[in-house]
PDB file of C-alpha atoms and ligand atoms in Angstrom:
ATOM      1  CA  UNK A1454      13.521   4.496   2.899  1.00  0.00           C
ATOM      2  CA  UNK A1455      12.827   5.527   6.478  1.00  0.00           C
ATOM      3  CA  UNK A1456      14.929   8.150   8.218  1.00  0.00           C
ATOM      4  CA  UNK A1457      16.970   5.724  10.353  1.00  0.00           C
ATOM      5  CA  UNK A1458      17.817   3.454   7.460  1.00  0.00           C
ATOM      6  CA  UNK A1459      19.155   6.467   5.595  1.00  0.00           C
ATOM      7  CA  UNK A1460      21.512   7.113   8.530  1.00  0.00           C
ATOM      8  CA  UNK A1461      23.307   3.768   8.601  1.00  0.00           C
ATOM      9  CA  UNK A1462      27.051   4.245   8.518  1.00  0.00           C
ATOM     10  CA  UNK A1463      29.032   1.018   8.167  1.00  0.00           C
ATOM     11  CA  UNK A1464      27.860  -2.552   8.049  1.00  0.00           C
ATOM     12  CA  UNK A1465      28.686  -5.038  10.830  1.00  0.00           C
ATOM     13  CA  UNK A1466      31.096  -2.925  12.891  1.00  0.00           C
ATOM     14  CA  UNK A1467      28.848  -2.081  15.856  1.00  0.00           C
ATOM     15  CA  UNK A1468      29.840  -3.606  19.220  1.00  0.00           C
ATOM     16  CA  UNK A1469      26.271  -3.764  20.571  1.00  0.00           C
ATOM     17  CA  UNK A1470      25.368  -7.091  22.195  1.00  0.00           C
ATOM     18  CA  UNK A1471      22.101  -8.279  23.737  1.00  0.00           C
ATOM     19  CA  UNK A1472      21.426 -11.074  26.201  1.00  0.00           C
ATOM     20  CA  UNK A1473      17.782 -12.173  25.946  1.00  0.00           C
ATOM     21  CA  UNK A1474      18.226 -14.530  28.901  1.00  0.00           C
ATOM     22  CA  UNK A1475      18.617 -11.626  31.334  1.00  0.00           C
ATOM     23  CA  UNK A1476      16.207  -9.177  29.675  1.00  0.00           C
ATOM     24  CA  UNK A1477      12.909  -8.668  31.537  1.00  0.00           C
ATOM     25  CA  UNK A1478      11.284  -6.684  28.740  1.00  0.00           C
ATOM     26  CA  UNK A1479      10.954  -3.519  30.836  1.00  0.00           C
ATOM     27  CA  UNK A1480      11.330  -1.336  27.738  1.00  0.00           C
ATOM     28  CA  UNK A1481      13.705   1.233  29.215  1.00  0.00           C
ATOM     29  CA  UNK A1482      16.212   0.737  26.412  1.00  0.00           C
ATOM     30  CA  UNK A1483      13.524   1.492  23.844  1.00  0.00           C
ATOM     31  CA  UNK A1484      12.899   4.835  25.525  1.00  0.00           C
ATOM     32  CA  UNK A1485      16.525   5.939  25.707  1.00  0.00           C
ATOM     33  CA  UNK A1486      17.835   4.786  22.326  1.00  0.00           C
ATOM     34  CA  UNK A1487      18.065   7.802  20.008  1.00  0.00           C
ATOM     35  CA  UNK A1488      18.320   5.736  16.829  1.00  0.00           C
ATOM     36  CA  UNK A1489      15.444   3.242  16.934  1.00  0.00           C
ATOM     37  CA  UNK A1490      17.954   0.400  16.955  1.00  0.00           C
ATOM     38  CA  UNK A1491      15.828  -1.763  19.255  1.00  0.00           C
ATOM     39  CA  UNK A1492      12.250  -2.933  19.096  1.00  0.00           C
ATOM     40  CA  UNK A1493       9.849  -5.061  21.129  1.00  0.00           C
ATOM     41  CA  UNK A1494       9.661  -8.726  20.319  1.00  0.00           C
ATOM     42  CA  UNK A1495       7.706 -11.407  22.167  1.00  0.00           C
ATOM     43  CA  UNK A1496       7.770  -9.584  25.494  1.00  0.00           C
ATOM     44  CA  UNK A1497      11.463  -8.779  25.239  1.00  0.00           C
ATOM     45  CA  UNK A1498      13.428  -6.778  22.706  1.00  0.00           C
ATOM     46  CA  UNK A1499      15.510  -7.476  19.649  1.00  0.00           C
ATOM     47  CA  UNK A1500      18.174  -5.594  17.786  1.00  0.00           C
ATOM     48  CA  UNK A1501      16.275  -4.446  14.727  1.00  0.00           C
ATOM     49  CA  UNK A1502      18.653  -1.981  13.118  1.00  0.00           C
ATOM     50  CA  UNK A1503      22.161  -2.787  14.336  1.00  0.00           C
ATOM     51  CA  UNK A1504      23.966  -0.679  11.773  1.00  0.00           C
ATOM     52  CA  UNK A1505      22.106   2.448  12.923  1.00  0.00           C
ATOM     53  CA  UNK A1506      23.615   2.178  16.420  1.00  0.00           C
ATOM     54  CA  UNK A1507      25.962   5.049  17.241  1.00  0.00           C
ATOM     55  CA  UNK A1508      27.413   3.282  20.310  1.00  0.00           C
ATOM     56  CA  UNK A1509      26.263   6.068  22.609  1.00  0.00           C
ATOM     57  CA  UNK A1510      25.911   3.649  25.529  1.00  0.00           C
ATOM     58  CA  UNK A1511      22.523   4.912  26.724  1.00  0.00           C
ATOM     59  CA  UNK A1512      20.921   1.481  26.544  1.00  0.00           C
ATOM     60  CA  UNK A1513      23.725  -0.139  28.531  1.00  0.00           C
ATOM     61  CA  UNK A1514      23.703   2.567  31.194  1.00  0.00           C
ATOM     62  CA  UNK A1515      19.951   2.356  31.654  1.00  0.00           C
ATOM     63  CA  UNK A1516      19.305  -1.366  31.436  1.00  0.00           C
ATOM     64  CA  UNK A1517      18.619  -2.578  34.993  1.00  0.00           C
ATOM     65  CA  UNK A1518      19.516  -6.155  34.060  1.00  0.00           C
ATOM     66  CA  UNK A1519      22.792  -5.600  32.242  1.00  0.00           C
ATOM     67  CA  UNK A1520      21.274  -7.256  29.199  1.00  0.00           C
ATOM     68  CA  UNK A1521      22.783  -4.799  26.736  1.00  0.00           C
ATOM     69  CA  UNK A1522      26.475  -4.092  26.311  1.00  0.00           C
ATOM     70  CA  UNK A1523      28.268  -1.792  23.928  1.00  0.00           C
ATOM     71  CA  UNK A1524      31.752  -0.321  23.797  1.00  0.00           C
ATOM     72  CA  UNK A1525      30.611   3.266  23.988  1.00  0.00           C
ATOM     73  CA  UNK A1526      32.873   5.955  22.643  1.00  0.00           C
ATOM     74  CA  UNK A1527      35.523   3.746  21.053  1.00  0.00           C
ATOM     75  CA  UNK A1528      34.052   2.568  17.760  1.00  0.00           C
ATOM     76  CA  UNK A1529      33.893   3.926  14.273  1.00  0.00           C
ATOM     77  CA  UNK A1530      30.647   5.744  15.047  1.00  0.00           C
ATOM     78  CA  UNK A1531      32.431   7.610  17.790  1.00  0.00           C
ATOM     79  CA  UNK A1532      35.265   8.544  15.445  1.00  0.00           C
ATOM     80  CA  UNK A1533      32.824   9.893  12.880  1.00  0.00           C
ATOM     81  CA  UNK A1534      30.863  11.842  15.483  1.00  0.00           C
ATOM     82  CA  UNK A1535      34.040  13.313  16.957  1.00  0.00           C
ATOM     83  CA  UNK A1536      35.091  14.375  13.502  1.00  0.00           C
ATOM     84  CA  UNK A1537      31.718  16.024  12.871  1.00  0.00           C
ATOM     85  CA  UNK A1538      32.166  17.919  16.151  1.00  0.00           C
ATOM     86  CA  UNK A1539      35.642  19.039  15.146  1.00  0.00           C
ATOM     87  CA  UNK A1540      37.416  16.928  17.747  1.00  0.00           C
ATOM     88  CA  UNK A1541      40.487  14.863  17.115  1.00  0.00           C
ATOM     89  CA  UNK A1542      39.784  11.160  17.408  1.00  0.00           C
ATOM     90  CA  UNK A1543      41.120   7.838  16.297  1.00  0.00           C
ATOM     91  CA  UNK A1544      40.211   7.380  12.641  1.00  0.00           C
ATOM     92  CA  UNK A1545      38.223   4.397  11.476  1.00  0.00           C
ATOM     93  CA  UNK A1546      39.476   4.867   7.926  1.00  0.00           C
ATOM     94  CA  UNK A1547      36.074   5.458   6.368  1.00  0.00           C
ATOM     95  CA  UNK A1548      36.677   9.115   5.635  1.00  0.00           C
ATOM     96  CA  UNK A1549      39.777  10.502   3.969  1.00  0.00           C
ATOM     97  CA  UNK A1550      39.419  13.674   6.045  1.00  0.00           C
ATOM     98  CA  UNK A1551      39.557  11.830   9.364  1.00  0.00           C
ATOM     99  CA  UNK A1552      41.420  13.794  12.030  1.00  0.00           C
ATOM    100  CA  UNK A1553      43.707  11.124  13.415  1.00  0.00           C
TER     101      UNK A1553
HETATM  102  S1  SF4 B 890      16.331  -2.145  29.401  1.00  0.00           S
HETATM  103 FE1  SF4 B 890      17.335  -4.168  29.578  1.00  0.00          FE
HETATM  104  S2  SF4 B 890      15.833  -5.451  30.647  1.00  0.00           S
HETATM  105 FE2  SF4 B 890      14.733  -3.649  29.904  1.00  0.00          FE
HETATM  106  S3  SF4 B 890      13.903  -4.278  27.870  1.00  0.00           S
HETATM  107 FE3  SF4 B 890      15.905  -3.293  27.514  1.00  0.00          FE
HETATM  108  S4  SF4 B 890      17.388  -5.002  27.479  1.00  0.00           S
HETATM  109 FE4  SF4 B 890      15.504  -5.769  28.442  1.00  0.00          FE
HETATM  110  S1  SF4 B 891      24.270   2.309  22.079  1.00  0.00           S
HETATM  111 FE1  SF4 B 891      22.888   4.065  21.804  1.00  0.00          FE
HETATM  112  S2  SF4 B 891      22.272   3.979  19.641  1.00  0.00           S
HETATM  113 FE2  SF4 B 891      23.138   1.977  20.141  1.00  0.00          FE
HETATM  114  S3  SF4 B 891      21.361   0.720  20.726  1.00  0.00           S
HETATM  115 FE3  SF4 B 891      22.218   1.596  22.598  1.00  0.00          FE
HETATM  116  S4  SF4 B 891      21.047   3.488  22.945  1.00  0.00           S
HETATM  117 FE4  SF4 B 891      20.715   2.858  20.800  1.00  0.00          FE
END
Protein backbone atom coordinates (compact mmCIF):
# COMPACT_ATOMS: atom_id res chain seq x y z
CA UNK A 1 0.00 0.00 0.00
CA UNK A 2 1.49 3.35 -0.93
CA UNK A 3 1.87 6.12 1.62
CA UNK A 4 -1.09 8.22 0.42
CA UNK A 5 -3.48 5.30 0.33
CA UNK A 6 -2.58 4.56 3.94
CA UNK A 7 -3.63 8.12 4.83
CA UNK A 8 -7.20 8.03 3.55
CA UNK A 9 -9.62 9.13 6.22
CA UNK A 10 -13.28 8.72 5.27
CA UNK A 11 -14.85 7.55 2.07
CA UNK A 12 -16.91 9.88 -0.14
CA UNK A 13 -17.08 12.94 2.12
CA UNK A 14 -14.63 15.23 0.31
CA UNK A 15 -16.11 18.36 -1.32
CA UNK A 16 -13.50 18.55 -4.09
CA UNK A 17 -14.96 19.13 -7.57
CA UNK A 18 -13.24 19.38 -10.95
CA UNK A 19 -14.44 20.92 -14.20
CA UNK A 20 -12.54 19.40 -17.13
CA UNK A 21 -14.22 21.82 -19.55
CA UNK A 22 -12.35 24.80 -18.09
CA UNK A 23 -9.06 23.04 -17.27
CA UNK A 24 -6.15 23.93 -19.58
CA UNK A 25 -3.84 21.24 -18.21
CA UNK A 26 -1.29 23.75 -16.90
CA UNK A 27 -0.34 21.41 -14.05
CA UNK A 28 -0.22 24.00 -11.28
CA UNK A 29 -2.62 22.00 -9.12
CA UNK A 30 -0.35 18.98 -9.35
CA UNK A 31 2.51 21.05 -7.95
CA UNK A 32 0.61 22.49 -5.00
CA UNK A 33 -1.40 19.48 -3.84
CA UNK A 34 0.29 17.99 -0.77
CA UNK A 35 -1.55 14.67 -0.97
CA UNK A 36 -1.13 13.43 -4.55
CA UNK A 37 -4.88 13.60 -5.02
CA UNK A 38 -4.61 14.69 -8.66
CA UNK A 39 -2.79 13.27 -11.63
CA UNK A 40 -2.31 14.04 -15.32
CA UNK A 41 -4.71 12.48 -17.75
CA UNK A 42 -4.95 13.10 -21.49
CA UNK A 43 -3.49 16.60 -21.31
CA UNK A 44 -5.67 17.60 -18.38
CA UNK A 45 -5.96 16.20 -14.88
CA UNK A 46 -8.20 13.81 -13.03
CA UNK A 47 -9.03 13.22 -9.42
CA UNK A 48 -7.11 10.04 -8.72
CA UNK A 49 -7.32 9.73 -4.95
CA UNK A 50 -10.33 11.72 -3.78
CA UNK A 51 -10.43 10.28 -0.29
CA UNK A 52 -6.86 11.45 0.38
CA UNK A 53 -7.87 15.10 -0.09
CA UNK A 54 -7.58 17.14 3.11
CA UNK A 55 -9.59 20.07 1.69
CA UNK A 56 -6.68 22.45 2.16
CA UNK A 57 -7.82 24.59 -0.78
CA UNK A 58 -4.39 24.98 -2.38
CA UNK A 59 -5.55 23.65 -5.74
CA UNK A 60 -8.54 25.99 -5.84
CA UNK A 61 -6.48 29.02 -4.86
CA UNK A 62 -3.84 28.32 -7.48
CA UNK A 63 -5.90 27.17 -10.44
CA UNK A 64 -5.93 30.05 -12.95
CA UNK A 65 -9.08 28.72 -14.60
CA UNK A 66 -11.25 28.08 -11.56
CA UNK A 67 -11.51 24.46 -12.62
CA UNK A 68 -11.15 23.09 -9.10
CA UNK A 69 -13.41 23.91 -6.18
CA UNK A 70 -13.36 22.67 -2.63
CA UNK A 71 -14.92 23.86 0.61
CA UNK A 72 -11.65 24.43 2.38
CA UNK A 73 -11.59 24.38 6.14
CA UNK A 74 -15.15 23.21 6.76
CA UNK A 75 -15.14 19.47 6.16
CA UNK A 76 -14.38 16.44 8.22
CA UNK A 77 -10.72 16.59 7.24
CA UNK A 78 -10.54 20.05 8.72
CA UNK A 79 -12.17 18.87 11.93
CA UNK A 80 -9.68 16.04 12.27
CA UNK A 81 -6.72 18.30 11.54
CA UNK A 82 -7.93 20.90 14.03
CA UNK A 83 -8.26 18.19 16.62
CA UNK A 84 -4.72 16.95 15.93
CA UNK A 85 -3.50 20.53 16.42
CA UNK A 86 -5.37 20.83 19.70
CA UNK A 87 -7.89 23.35 18.40
CA UNK A 88 -11.59 23.23 19.05
CA UNK A 89 -13.55 22.55 15.89
CA UNK A 90 -16.87 21.22 14.75
CA UNK A 91 -16.81 17.45 15.12
CA UNK A 92 -17.46 15.17 12.19
CA UNK A 93 -18.35 12.31 14.52
CA UNK A 94 -15.58 9.99 13.38
CA UNK A 95 -13.61 10.22 16.59
CA UNK A 96 -15.08 9.85 20.06
CA UNK A 97 -12.50 12.33 21.37
CA UNK A 98 -13.58 15.10 19.00
CA UNK A 99 -13.40 18.53 20.62
CA UNK A 100 -16.77 19.95 19.66
S1 LIG B 1 -4.41 24.25 -12.12
FE1 LIG B 1 -6.50 24.29 -12.99
S2 LIG B 1 -6.19 24.60 -15.20
FE2 LIG B 1 -4.22 23.95 -14.34
S3 LIG B 1 -4.20 21.68 -14.60
FE3 LIG B 1 -5.03 22.13 -12.54
S4 LIG B 1 -7.28 22.18 -12.83
FE4 LIG B 1 -6.34 22.38 -14.86
S1 LIG C 1 -7.80 20.61 -1.55
FE1 LIG C 1 -5.63 20.31 -1.06
S2 LIG C 1 -5.41 18.09 -0.75
FE2 LIG C 1 -7.36 18.40 -1.81
S3 LIG C 1 -6.86 18.18 -4.00
FE3 LIG C 1 -6.74 20.36 -3.49
S4 LIG C 1 -4.58 20.73 -3.00
FE4 LIG C 1 -4.93 18.50 -2.91
